[in-house]
Short mmCIF file of C-alpha atoms in Angstrom, two decimals:
data_model
loop_
_atom_site.label_atom_id
_atom_site.label_comp_id
_atom_site.label_asym_id
_atom_site.label_seq_id
_atom_site.Cartn_x
_atom_site.Cartn_y
_atom_site.Cartn_z
CA MET A 5 -9.64 -0.99 -36.09
CA PRO A 6 -12.33 -3.92 -37.57
CA ALA A 7 -13.51 -3.41 -41.36
CA PRO A 8 -16.99 -2.68 -40.13
CA GLN A 9 -15.51 0.49 -37.89
CA LYS A 10 -13.43 1.69 -40.82
CA THR A 11 -16.29 1.78 -43.54
CA ALA A 12 -18.25 3.57 -41.12
CA VAL A 13 -15.56 6.15 -40.50
CA ARG A 14 -15.31 6.41 -44.09
CA SER A 15 -18.85 6.81 -44.74
CA LEU A 16 -19.10 9.57 -42.10
CA LEU A 17 -16.19 11.45 -43.27
CA VAL A 18 -17.36 11.37 -46.97
CA THR A 19 -21.16 12.64 -45.33
CA SER A 20 -19.01 15.31 -43.71
CA ALA A 21 -17.73 16.74 -46.74
CA VAL A 22 -20.69 16.78 -48.57
CA LEU A 23 -22.16 18.59 -45.03
CA LEU A 24 -19.25 21.19 -44.96
CA SER A 25 -19.65 21.60 -49.13
CA THR A 26 -23.62 23.15 -48.17
CA ALA A 27 -22.23 25.01 -45.41
CA LEU A 28 -20.14 26.93 -47.57
CA THR A 29 -22.88 28.02 -49.69
CA ALA A 30 -24.86 28.67 -46.18
CA PRO A 31 -25.51 32.05 -45.11
CA ALA A 32 -23.06 33.15 -42.83
CA ALA A 33 -25.55 33.08 -39.90
CA LEU A 34 -26.50 29.66 -40.15
CA ALA A 35 -22.38 28.85 -39.95
CA ALA A 36 -21.33 31.00 -37.55
CA PRO A 37 -24.26 31.46 -34.74
CA SER A 38 -24.48 34.87 -32.43
CA PRO A 39 -21.53 35.41 -29.97
CA SER A 40 -22.01 33.96 -26.18
CA THR A 41 -19.70 35.65 -24.07
CA SER A 42 -21.62 35.79 -20.96
CA PRO A 43 -19.70 33.79 -17.92
CA SER A 44 -23.03 32.64 -17.19
CA ALA A 45 -24.38 31.81 -20.73
CA THR A 46 -25.71 28.53 -21.48
CA PRO A 47 -24.98 27.11 -24.74
CA PRO A 48 -27.31 27.71 -27.87
CA ALA A 49 -29.61 25.12 -28.85
CA LYS A 50 -28.13 25.08 -32.08
CA MET A 51 -24.90 25.71 -33.57
CA SER A 52 -22.58 25.22 -36.36
CA THR A 53 -22.63 21.57 -38.05
CA VAL A 54 -19.22 21.95 -39.54
CA GLY A 55 -17.67 18.75 -39.27
CA GLY A 56 -21.08 16.99 -38.32
CA PRO A 57 -24.31 16.99 -37.08
CA ARG A 58 -23.48 15.89 -33.36
CA LEU A 59 -20.93 18.65 -32.92
CA GLY A 60 -24.02 21.35 -33.67
CA ARG A 61 -25.35 19.76 -30.89
CA PRO A 62 -25.16 21.01 -26.81
CA GLY A 63 -23.90 18.61 -24.15
CA THR A 64 -21.52 15.71 -24.47
CA GLN A 65 -21.24 13.95 -27.78
CA VAL A 66 -19.01 10.85 -27.31
CA ASN A 67 -19.99 6.80 -28.38
CA LEU A 68 -19.31 5.22 -25.38
CA ALA A 69 -19.60 1.68 -26.43
CA GLY A 70 -17.95 -1.77 -25.07
CA GLY A 71 -14.42 -1.43 -24.46
CA VAL A 72 -14.44 2.45 -24.72
CA PRO A 73 -12.72 3.92 -21.37
CA VAL A 74 -15.68 6.46 -19.90
CA LEU A 75 -14.90 9.86 -20.00
CA PRO A 76 -12.99 11.54 -16.96
CA LYS A 77 -14.92 12.66 -13.69
CA GLY A 78 -14.38 16.03 -12.63
CA LEU A 79 -14.60 18.16 -15.88
CA SER A 80 -15.95 21.45 -15.74
CA ALA A 81 -14.94 23.12 -19.02
CA ARG A 82 -17.87 25.14 -20.70
CA SER A 83 -16.79 23.44 -23.63
CA TRP A 84 -13.92 21.02 -25.10
CA ILE A 85 -12.74 18.67 -27.77
CA VAL A 86 -10.21 15.50 -28.18
CA ALA A 87 -9.75 14.79 -32.07
CA ASP A 88 -6.98 13.03 -33.69
CA ALA A 89 -4.47 15.65 -35.36
CA GLU A 90 -3.67 13.38 -38.20
CA SER A 91 -6.96 11.60 -39.32
CA GLY A 92 -9.18 14.75 -38.51
CA GLU A 93 -11.15 12.20 -36.13
CA VAL A 94 -13.11 13.93 -33.18
CA LEU A 95 -13.20 11.18 -30.71
CA ALA A 96 -15.28 13.10 -28.39
CA ALA A 97 -16.69 16.59 -27.73
CA GLN A 98 -18.70 19.04 -25.91
CA ASN A 99 -20.43 22.17 -26.95
CA ALA A 100 -17.49 21.84 -29.51
CA HIS A 101 -19.06 25.06 -31.60
CA TRP A 102 -20.03 27.03 -28.81
CA ARG A 103 -18.66 30.76 -29.43
CA LEU A 104 -17.04 31.54 -26.57
CA ALA A 105 -13.93 34.86 -25.84
CA PRO A 106 -10.35 32.79 -26.59
CA ALA A 107 -8.22 34.81 -24.86
CA SER A 108 -4.70 34.39 -26.18
CA THR A 109 -5.53 31.09 -27.60
CA LEU A 110 -6.18 33.30 -30.53
CA LYS A 111 -2.61 33.78 -31.39
CA MET A 112 -2.56 31.12 -32.99
CA LEU A 113 -4.30 32.42 -35.32
CA PHE A 114 -2.23 35.11 -35.43
CA ALA A 115 0.86 32.88 -35.67
CA ASP A 116 -0.53 30.62 -38.13
CA THR A 117 -1.43 33.55 -40.48
CA LEU A 118 1.85 35.99 -40.26
CA LEU A 119 4.69 33.32 -39.46
CA PRO A 120 5.56 33.02 -43.25
CA LYS A 121 5.86 36.95 -43.88
CA TRP A 122 9.46 37.43 -42.80
CA PRO A 123 12.72 35.17 -42.60
CA ARG A 124 13.40 35.00 -38.90
CA SER A 125 16.46 36.72 -39.37
CA GLU A 126 14.79 39.72 -40.45
CA LYS A 127 15.78 42.90 -37.96
CA HIS A 128 13.17 45.65 -36.73
CA THR A 129 13.82 48.76 -34.75
CA VAL A 130 10.99 48.99 -32.24
CA VAL A 131 9.35 52.85 -32.58
CA PRO A 132 6.43 54.30 -29.77
CA SER A 133 3.67 53.61 -32.86
CA ASP A 134 4.32 49.96 -32.69
CA LEU A 135 3.36 49.38 -28.97
CA ALA A 136 -0.05 51.66 -29.29
CA GLY A 137 -3.26 50.03 -28.24
CA VAL A 138 -1.60 47.05 -26.08
CA GLY A 139 -4.27 46.68 -23.71
CA SER A 140 -4.30 47.81 -19.92
CA GLY A 141 -2.76 44.42 -17.80
CA SER A 142 -1.60 42.78 -21.10
CA SER A 143 0.70 40.04 -20.85
CA MET A 144 4.24 41.21 -21.87
CA VAL A 145 7.56 39.84 -22.62
CA GLY A 146 9.41 43.27 -22.11
CA ILE A 147 10.13 44.93 -25.89
CA LYS A 148 11.75 48.47 -25.56
CA GLU A 149 11.32 51.20 -27.74
CA ASP A 150 13.94 52.07 -30.01
CA GLU A 151 15.92 48.64 -29.47
CA ILE A 152 16.25 46.64 -32.30
CA TYR A 153 14.56 42.74 -32.60
CA THR A 154 14.73 40.17 -34.81
CA VAL A 155 11.31 38.39 -36.25
CA HIS A 156 12.93 35.23 -34.29
CA ASP A 157 12.84 37.12 -30.76
CA LEU A 158 9.50 38.53 -31.60
CA TRP A 159 7.94 35.42 -31.97
CA LEU A 160 9.69 33.70 -29.17
CA GLY A 161 7.81 36.44 -27.07
CA VAL A 162 4.44 35.92 -28.77
CA PHE A 163 4.61 31.75 -28.11
CA LEU A 164 6.41 31.77 -24.83
CA ARG A 165 5.79 34.93 -23.00
CA SER A 166 2.51 35.34 -24.96
CA GLY A 167 3.31 38.99 -25.28
CA ASN A 168 0.65 41.09 -26.64
CA ASP A 169 3.35 44.01 -27.24
CA ALA A 170 5.34 41.59 -29.44
CA VAL A 171 2.26 41.13 -31.23
CA HIS A 172 1.53 44.45 -31.52
CA VAL A 173 4.93 44.59 -33.15
CA LEU A 174 4.76 42.49 -35.86
CA SER A 175 1.33 43.39 -36.66
CA ALA A 176 2.67 47.16 -37.24
CA MET A 177 5.24 45.24 -39.47
CA ASN A 178 2.60 43.68 -41.32
CA GLY A 179 0.98 47.43 -42.35
CA GLY A 180 -1.27 47.52 -38.61
CA VAL A 181 -3.39 45.92 -36.34
CA GLU A 182 -6.44 46.63 -38.65
CA ASN A 183 -5.12 44.91 -41.59
CA THR A 184 -3.60 42.49 -39.37
CA VAL A 185 -7.21 41.40 -38.01
CA ARG A 186 -8.44 41.61 -41.41
CA GLN A 187 -6.04 38.77 -42.82
CA MET A 188 -6.30 36.61 -39.48
CA ASN A 189 -10.66 36.56 -40.30
CA GLU A 190 -9.81 35.52 -44.22
CA HIS A 191 -7.42 32.99 -42.58
CA ALA A 192 -9.88 31.62 -40.37
CA GLU A 193 -12.35 31.89 -43.06
CA GLU A 194 -10.11 29.64 -45.62
CA LEU A 195 -9.75 27.77 -42.97
CA GLN A 196 -13.49 26.51 -42.02
CA ALA A 197 -13.38 28.37 -38.79
CA LEU A 198 -16.43 30.05 -39.07
CA ASP A 199 -17.22 30.15 -35.35
CA THR A 200 -13.88 32.42 -35.20
CA HIS A 201 -14.23 36.68 -35.39
CA ALA A 202 -10.75 38.49 -34.69
CA VAL A 203 -11.28 41.94 -33.20
CA SER A 204 -7.86 42.33 -31.91
CA PRO A 205 -4.26 40.14 -33.11
CA ASP A 206 -3.69 39.19 -29.22
CA GLY A 207 -6.83 38.10 -27.95
CA TYR A 208 -7.07 40.77 -25.44
CA ASP A 209 -11.13 41.04 -24.43
CA ALA A 210 -13.10 42.74 -26.80
CA PRO A 211 -16.74 42.87 -28.01
CA GLY A 212 -17.31 40.20 -30.38
CA GLN A 213 -14.41 38.99 -30.41
CA VAL A 214 -14.84 34.79 -30.29
CA SER A 215 -13.99 31.43 -31.22
CA SER A 216 -15.09 27.85 -30.32
CA ALA A 217 -12.88 24.74 -29.18
CA TYR A 218 -13.81 22.91 -32.78
CA ASP A 219 -11.96 26.03 -34.35
CA LEU A 220 -9.26 26.86 -32.04
CA THR A 221 -8.41 23.00 -32.67
CA LEU A 222 -8.80 23.65 -36.35
CA ILE A 223 -6.39 26.43 -36.22
CA ALA A 224 -3.70 24.82 -34.06
CA ARG A 225 -3.82 21.58 -36.55
CA SER A 226 -2.81 24.17 -39.41
CA GLY A 227 -0.17 25.90 -37.43
CA LEU A 228 1.59 22.31 -36.44
CA GLN A 229 1.90 22.21 -40.29
CA LYS A 230 4.68 25.02 -40.47
CA LYS A 231 7.96 24.07 -39.20
CA ASP A 232 8.35 27.34 -36.92
CA PHE A 233 5.07 27.40 -35.67
CA ARG A 234 5.53 23.82 -34.03
CA GLU A 235 9.76 24.97 -33.12
CA TYR A 236 8.20 27.99 -31.42
CA CYS A 237 5.37 26.19 -29.40
CA SER A 238 7.49 23.59 -28.36
CA THR A 239 9.95 25.69 -26.77
CA VAL A 240 10.18 25.79 -23.05
CA ARG A 241 12.84 28.24 -22.43
CA ALA A 242 14.83 31.15 -24.04
CA LYS A 243 17.08 34.14 -23.95
CA PHE A 244 15.39 37.42 -24.64
CA PRO A 245 17.44 40.43 -25.56
CA GLY A 246 17.19 43.36 -23.04
CA GLU A 247 17.54 46.80 -22.97
CA THR A 248 20.74 48.72 -24.10
CA LYS A 249 22.43 50.29 -21.08
CA LYS A 250 25.82 52.05 -20.31
CA ASN A 251 27.83 49.96 -18.18
CA LYS A 252 30.37 51.30 -15.55
CA LYS A 253 33.05 52.19 -18.27
CA GLY A 254 30.52 53.95 -19.88
CA LYS A 255 30.31 51.62 -23.24
CA LYS A 256 26.83 50.81 -24.46
CA VAL A 257 26.16 46.86 -23.54
CA ARG A 258 22.98 45.07 -24.15
CA GLY A 259 22.41 41.90 -22.26
CA SER A 260 19.45 39.54 -22.43
CA PHE A 261 17.08 37.77 -19.95
CA GLU A 262 15.62 34.15 -19.46
CA ILE A 263 11.71 33.82 -20.79
CA GLN A 264 10.00 30.65 -19.88
CA ASN A 265 6.82 29.28 -22.05
CA THR A 266 3.35 29.55 -19.74
CA ASN A 267 1.79 26.61 -21.26
CA ARG A 268 1.91 24.68 -17.57
CA LEU A 269 1.84 21.26 -19.41
CA LEU A 270 5.03 21.90 -21.22
CA ALA A 271 6.91 23.82 -18.65
CA GLY A 272 5.52 22.40 -15.84
CA ALA A 273 4.34 23.88 -12.41
CA SER A 274 4.10 23.22 -8.78
CA ASP A 275 0.89 21.21 -8.77
CA VAL A 276 0.80 20.45 -13.25
CA PRO A 277 3.82 17.82 -13.93
CA VAL A 278 5.10 18.00 -17.45
CA TYR A 279 2.79 16.05 -19.61
CA GLN A 280 4.26 12.81 -21.27
CA GLY A 281 4.24 13.58 -25.12
CA ILE A 282 3.08 17.65 -24.60
CA ALA A 283 4.48 19.29 -28.42
CA GLY A 284 2.71 22.70 -27.78
CA VAL A 285 0.23 24.47 -28.38
CA LYS A 286 -0.83 27.56 -26.49
CA ASN A 287 -2.95 29.09 -23.31
CA GLY A 288 -4.75 31.77 -22.66
CA ASN A 289 -6.84 33.66 -19.77
CA THR A 290 -8.72 36.99 -19.92
CA THR A 291 -11.73 38.16 -17.63
CA ASN A 292 -14.27 37.29 -20.05
CA ALA A 293 -12.82 34.06 -21.46
CA GLY A 294 -11.21 32.62 -18.00
CA ALA A 295 -9.04 30.37 -18.86
CA THR A 296 -8.10 28.52 -21.91
CA PHE A 297 -6.46 26.03 -23.61
CA THR A 298 -5.10 24.10 -26.89
CA GLY A 299 -2.55 21.48 -26.49
CA VAL A 300 -0.94 18.94 -28.75
CA ALA A 301 0.91 15.81 -27.53
CA GLU A 302 2.04 12.49 -28.97
CA ARG A 303 1.81 8.47 -27.40
CA ASP A 304 2.84 5.35 -28.86
CA GLY A 305 2.42 6.87 -32.99
CA LYS A 306 -0.92 8.39 -31.95
CA VAL A 307 -1.18 12.77 -31.64
CA LEU A 308 -3.60 13.59 -30.57
CA LEU A 309 -5.31 17.70 -29.81
CA VAL A 310 -7.32 18.44 -26.87
CA THR A 311 -8.67 22.03 -26.66
CA VAL A 312 -10.26 23.19 -23.30
CA MET A 313 -12.51 26.35 -22.93
CA ASN A 314 -13.02 28.30 -19.06
CA PRO A 315 -13.23 25.61 -16.37
CA GLU A 316 -15.87 26.34 -13.76
CA LYS A 317 -13.74 24.86 -11.21
CA ASP A 318 -11.81 27.77 -9.29
CA GLU A 319 -8.49 26.05 -8.80
CA SER A 320 -5.01 27.00 -9.95
CA ASN A 321 -4.17 25.66 -13.08
CA GLU A 322 -7.49 23.74 -13.72
CA VAL A 323 -7.67 24.19 -17.47
CA TYR A 324 -4.31 22.17 -17.80
CA LYS A 325 -5.42 19.56 -15.21
CA GLU A 326 -8.83 18.66 -17.14
CA THR A 327 -6.60 18.98 -20.67
CA ALA A 328 -4.34 16.25 -18.90
CA LYS A 329 -7.78 14.07 -18.12
CA LEU A 330 -8.96 14.35 -21.46
CA PHE A 331 -5.34 13.49 -23.37
CA ASP A 332 -5.31 10.26 -21.16
CA TRP A 333 -8.68 9.58 -21.85
CA GLY A 334 -7.84 9.82 -25.57
CA PHE A 335 -5.06 7.61 -25.97
CA GLN A 336 -6.94 5.25 -24.20
CA ALA A 337 -9.79 5.51 -26.56
CA ALA A 338 -8.36 5.78 -29.77
CA GLY A 339 -9.07 2.84 -32.22
CA LYS A 340 -11.62 2.16 -29.87
CA VAL A 341 -13.99 4.32 -30.06
CA GLU A 342 -16.31 5.96 -32.62
CA PRO A 343 -16.08 9.32 -33.94
CA VAL A 344 -18.47 11.91 -33.09
CA GLY A 345 -17.12 14.15 -35.95
CA GLU A 346 -14.48 15.22 -37.56
CA LEU A 347 -11.90 18.31 -38.17
CA VAL A 348 -12.74 19.61 -41.33
CA PRO A 349 -10.34 20.59 -43.93
CA PRO A 350 -9.26 24.01 -45.69
CA LYS A 351 -11.05 25.39 -48.44
CA SER A 352 -8.13 25.05 -51.09
CA ALA A 353 -7.97 21.59 -49.68
CA VAL A 354 -11.61 20.65 -50.60
CA LYS A 355 -10.89 22.10 -54.19
CA ASP A 356 -7.82 20.24 -54.31
CA ALA A 357 -9.21 16.69 -53.00
CA GLY A 358 -10.20 15.39 -56.50
CA ARG A 359 -6.88 16.58 -58.30
CA PRO A 360 -4.39 13.76 -59.32
CA GLY A 361 -1.55 14.60 -57.56
CA ALA A 362 -3.06 16.92 -54.91
CA SER A 363 -0.50 18.47 -52.02
CA ALA A 364 -0.73 21.07 -49.59
CA SER A 365 -0.85 24.72 -50.11
CA PRO A 366 2.51 26.26 -49.06
CA GLY A 367 0.46 28.54 -46.80
CA GLU A 368 -0.94 25.48 -44.92
CA ALA A 369 1.72 23.08 -44.72
CA GLY A 370 4.64 24.76 -45.28
CA GLY A 371 5.52 28.08 -43.63
CA ALA A 372 8.78 29.29 -42.81
CA ALA A 373 11.73 26.86 -42.06
CA ASP A 374 15.06 28.99 -42.40
CA GLY A 375 16.51 26.94 -39.96
CA VAL A 376 15.05 24.74 -36.89
CA GLY A 377 16.60 25.92 -33.02
CA ALA A 378 18.01 28.56 -32.25
CA ALA A 379 20.84 30.03 -29.81
CA GLY A 380 19.58 30.75 -26.37
CA SER A 381 16.45 28.40 -26.71
CA GLU A 382 15.69 25.17 -24.95
CA PRO A 383 13.05 22.58 -26.45
CA VAL A 384 11.36 20.49 -24.35
CA ALA A 385 12.50 16.57 -24.26
CA SER A 386 13.72 14.23 -21.61
CA ALA A 387 17.76 14.96 -21.98
CA PRO A 388 19.13 18.71 -21.91
CA ALA A 389 20.60 20.25 -25.24
CA GLY A 390 24.31 18.92 -25.30
CA GLY A 391 26.88 20.36 -26.85
CA SER A 392 26.25 23.99 -27.62
CA GLY A 393 26.07 25.81 -24.29
CA GLY A 394 22.06 25.69 -24.66
CA MET A 395 21.71 25.61 -28.28
CA GLY A 396 18.28 23.31 -28.78
CA VAL A 397 16.86 21.75 -31.86
CA ALA A 398 12.92 21.67 -30.74
CA LEU A 399 12.55 19.66 -33.94
CA GLY A 400 13.89 16.35 -34.99
CA ILE A 401 15.57 15.10 -31.78
CA THR A 402 15.25 12.22 -29.05
CA GLY A 403 13.12 9.85 -31.26
CA GLY A 404 13.44 11.11 -34.72
CA VAL A 405 10.66 12.37 -37.15
CA LEU A 406 7.30 11.44 -36.76
CA VAL A 407 6.19 11.04 -40.33
CA LEU A 408 3.13 8.53 -40.59
CA LEU A 409 1.96 9.33 -44.21
CA ALA A 410 4.05 10.79 -46.58
CA GLY A 411 3.00 13.65 -49.14
CA GLY A 412 -0.12 13.51 -46.89
CA VAL A 413 -2.61 16.60 -47.97
CA PHE A 414 -6.54 16.45 -47.53
CA LEU A 415 -8.43 13.65 -48.92
CA VAL A 416 -11.32 11.27 -48.84
CA ASN A 417 -10.47 10.12 -45.58
CA ARG A 418 -8.82 13.78 -44.27
CA ARG A 419 -5.41 12.22 -43.25
CA TRP A 420 -3.10 15.33 -42.38
CA PRO A 421 0.29 14.13 -41.06
CA LEU A 422 2.78 16.31 -38.82
CA PRO A 423 6.07 16.34 -40.11
CA ASP A 424 8.52 16.37 -37.48
CA LEU A 425 7.02 16.30 -35.02
CA VAL A 426 9.14 15.00 -31.95
CA ARG A 427 8.00 12.09 -30.02
CA ARG A 428 8.50 13.46 -26.60
CA ARG A 429 9.34 11.42 -23.46
CA SER A 430 8.54 12.74 -19.61
CA ARG A 431 11.55 14.48 -17.82
CA PRO A 432 13.82 12.55 -15.32
#
């Protein structure tokens, strides 16, 4: 990047920090406009300006100067954003702060809030009350009452099958749905995800439950600081415990069944190929939300986050197709396009930014890290996991560790590296 452009970007980031400080003390109504959940609604004329004033404007925001590729044609999503996952630069966006129903992409906030609470080996026996309140027609992983599951099993159910039953069991372990939702909203506020209001822990449609493309991208960026989050969201398929039954000899046995990630850019579909470099994150689909998706991908040392909300085109897997187009554009535009805003840091990082030797807080950049990879799970990679009968290591394979900046936390330049993020390659 030429020196003048670097200076301009740095000035933008400093200005955004000032705007953020103002937003922190502004009334909530100014930072988080009223929800908009009607499928026929148009974006508000004024939206939150967290991350920069242009992100609060309706319509497409991009700086198409010489040498910058034009945006892809045929985008129909009501809201989308393309951002550098590490520097935090927002390369382009449309209605970034439009508060819309998030569907199961809200599970990223659920996971980022609860993942550090238990070791993955902890076991839980499911009781009927654990599954109370699971919405009709919810996506399920197939949890059974009176069966024992590890926390690792439950998180696989959340990330791969978007299982609302797994979400409710973990919520029960966390003191119940009400307590979990309260903690999710508190964590959203800490992340500066001020467009977000959780009502259910699983993203099931509920009055007043909203987020935005900007917020979902912030949440994903925070989650990706956690090793377990990165592993789970990048796992293609895994074995999940089944129901205990008696065999022909009358002995109780418990089998397992395979579950596959519902992220089509990760697992592939008949009309959607696996996206080269994909490494997560989460998809969703409900009546109010339509299709929603946040993805992270790496190419040539550049890591991008793309969020797409509610494409209007009524075509199969349209949300993934539009996400892939935006990824392609982002990788071509990176280093050429002047950003239109930034992904802001959490409140705690703003407070720590002025301290010498500041480091990321455990709740933001640590997370559970008690082992990587688990029996029966398969990471996304070009080569199959070998020598372990299906035991895969979802991080640290085929390309090693991606650490672009050591010891990072949000400072003035907002750089936040994603340690251990795998350099992905397309499958043969």
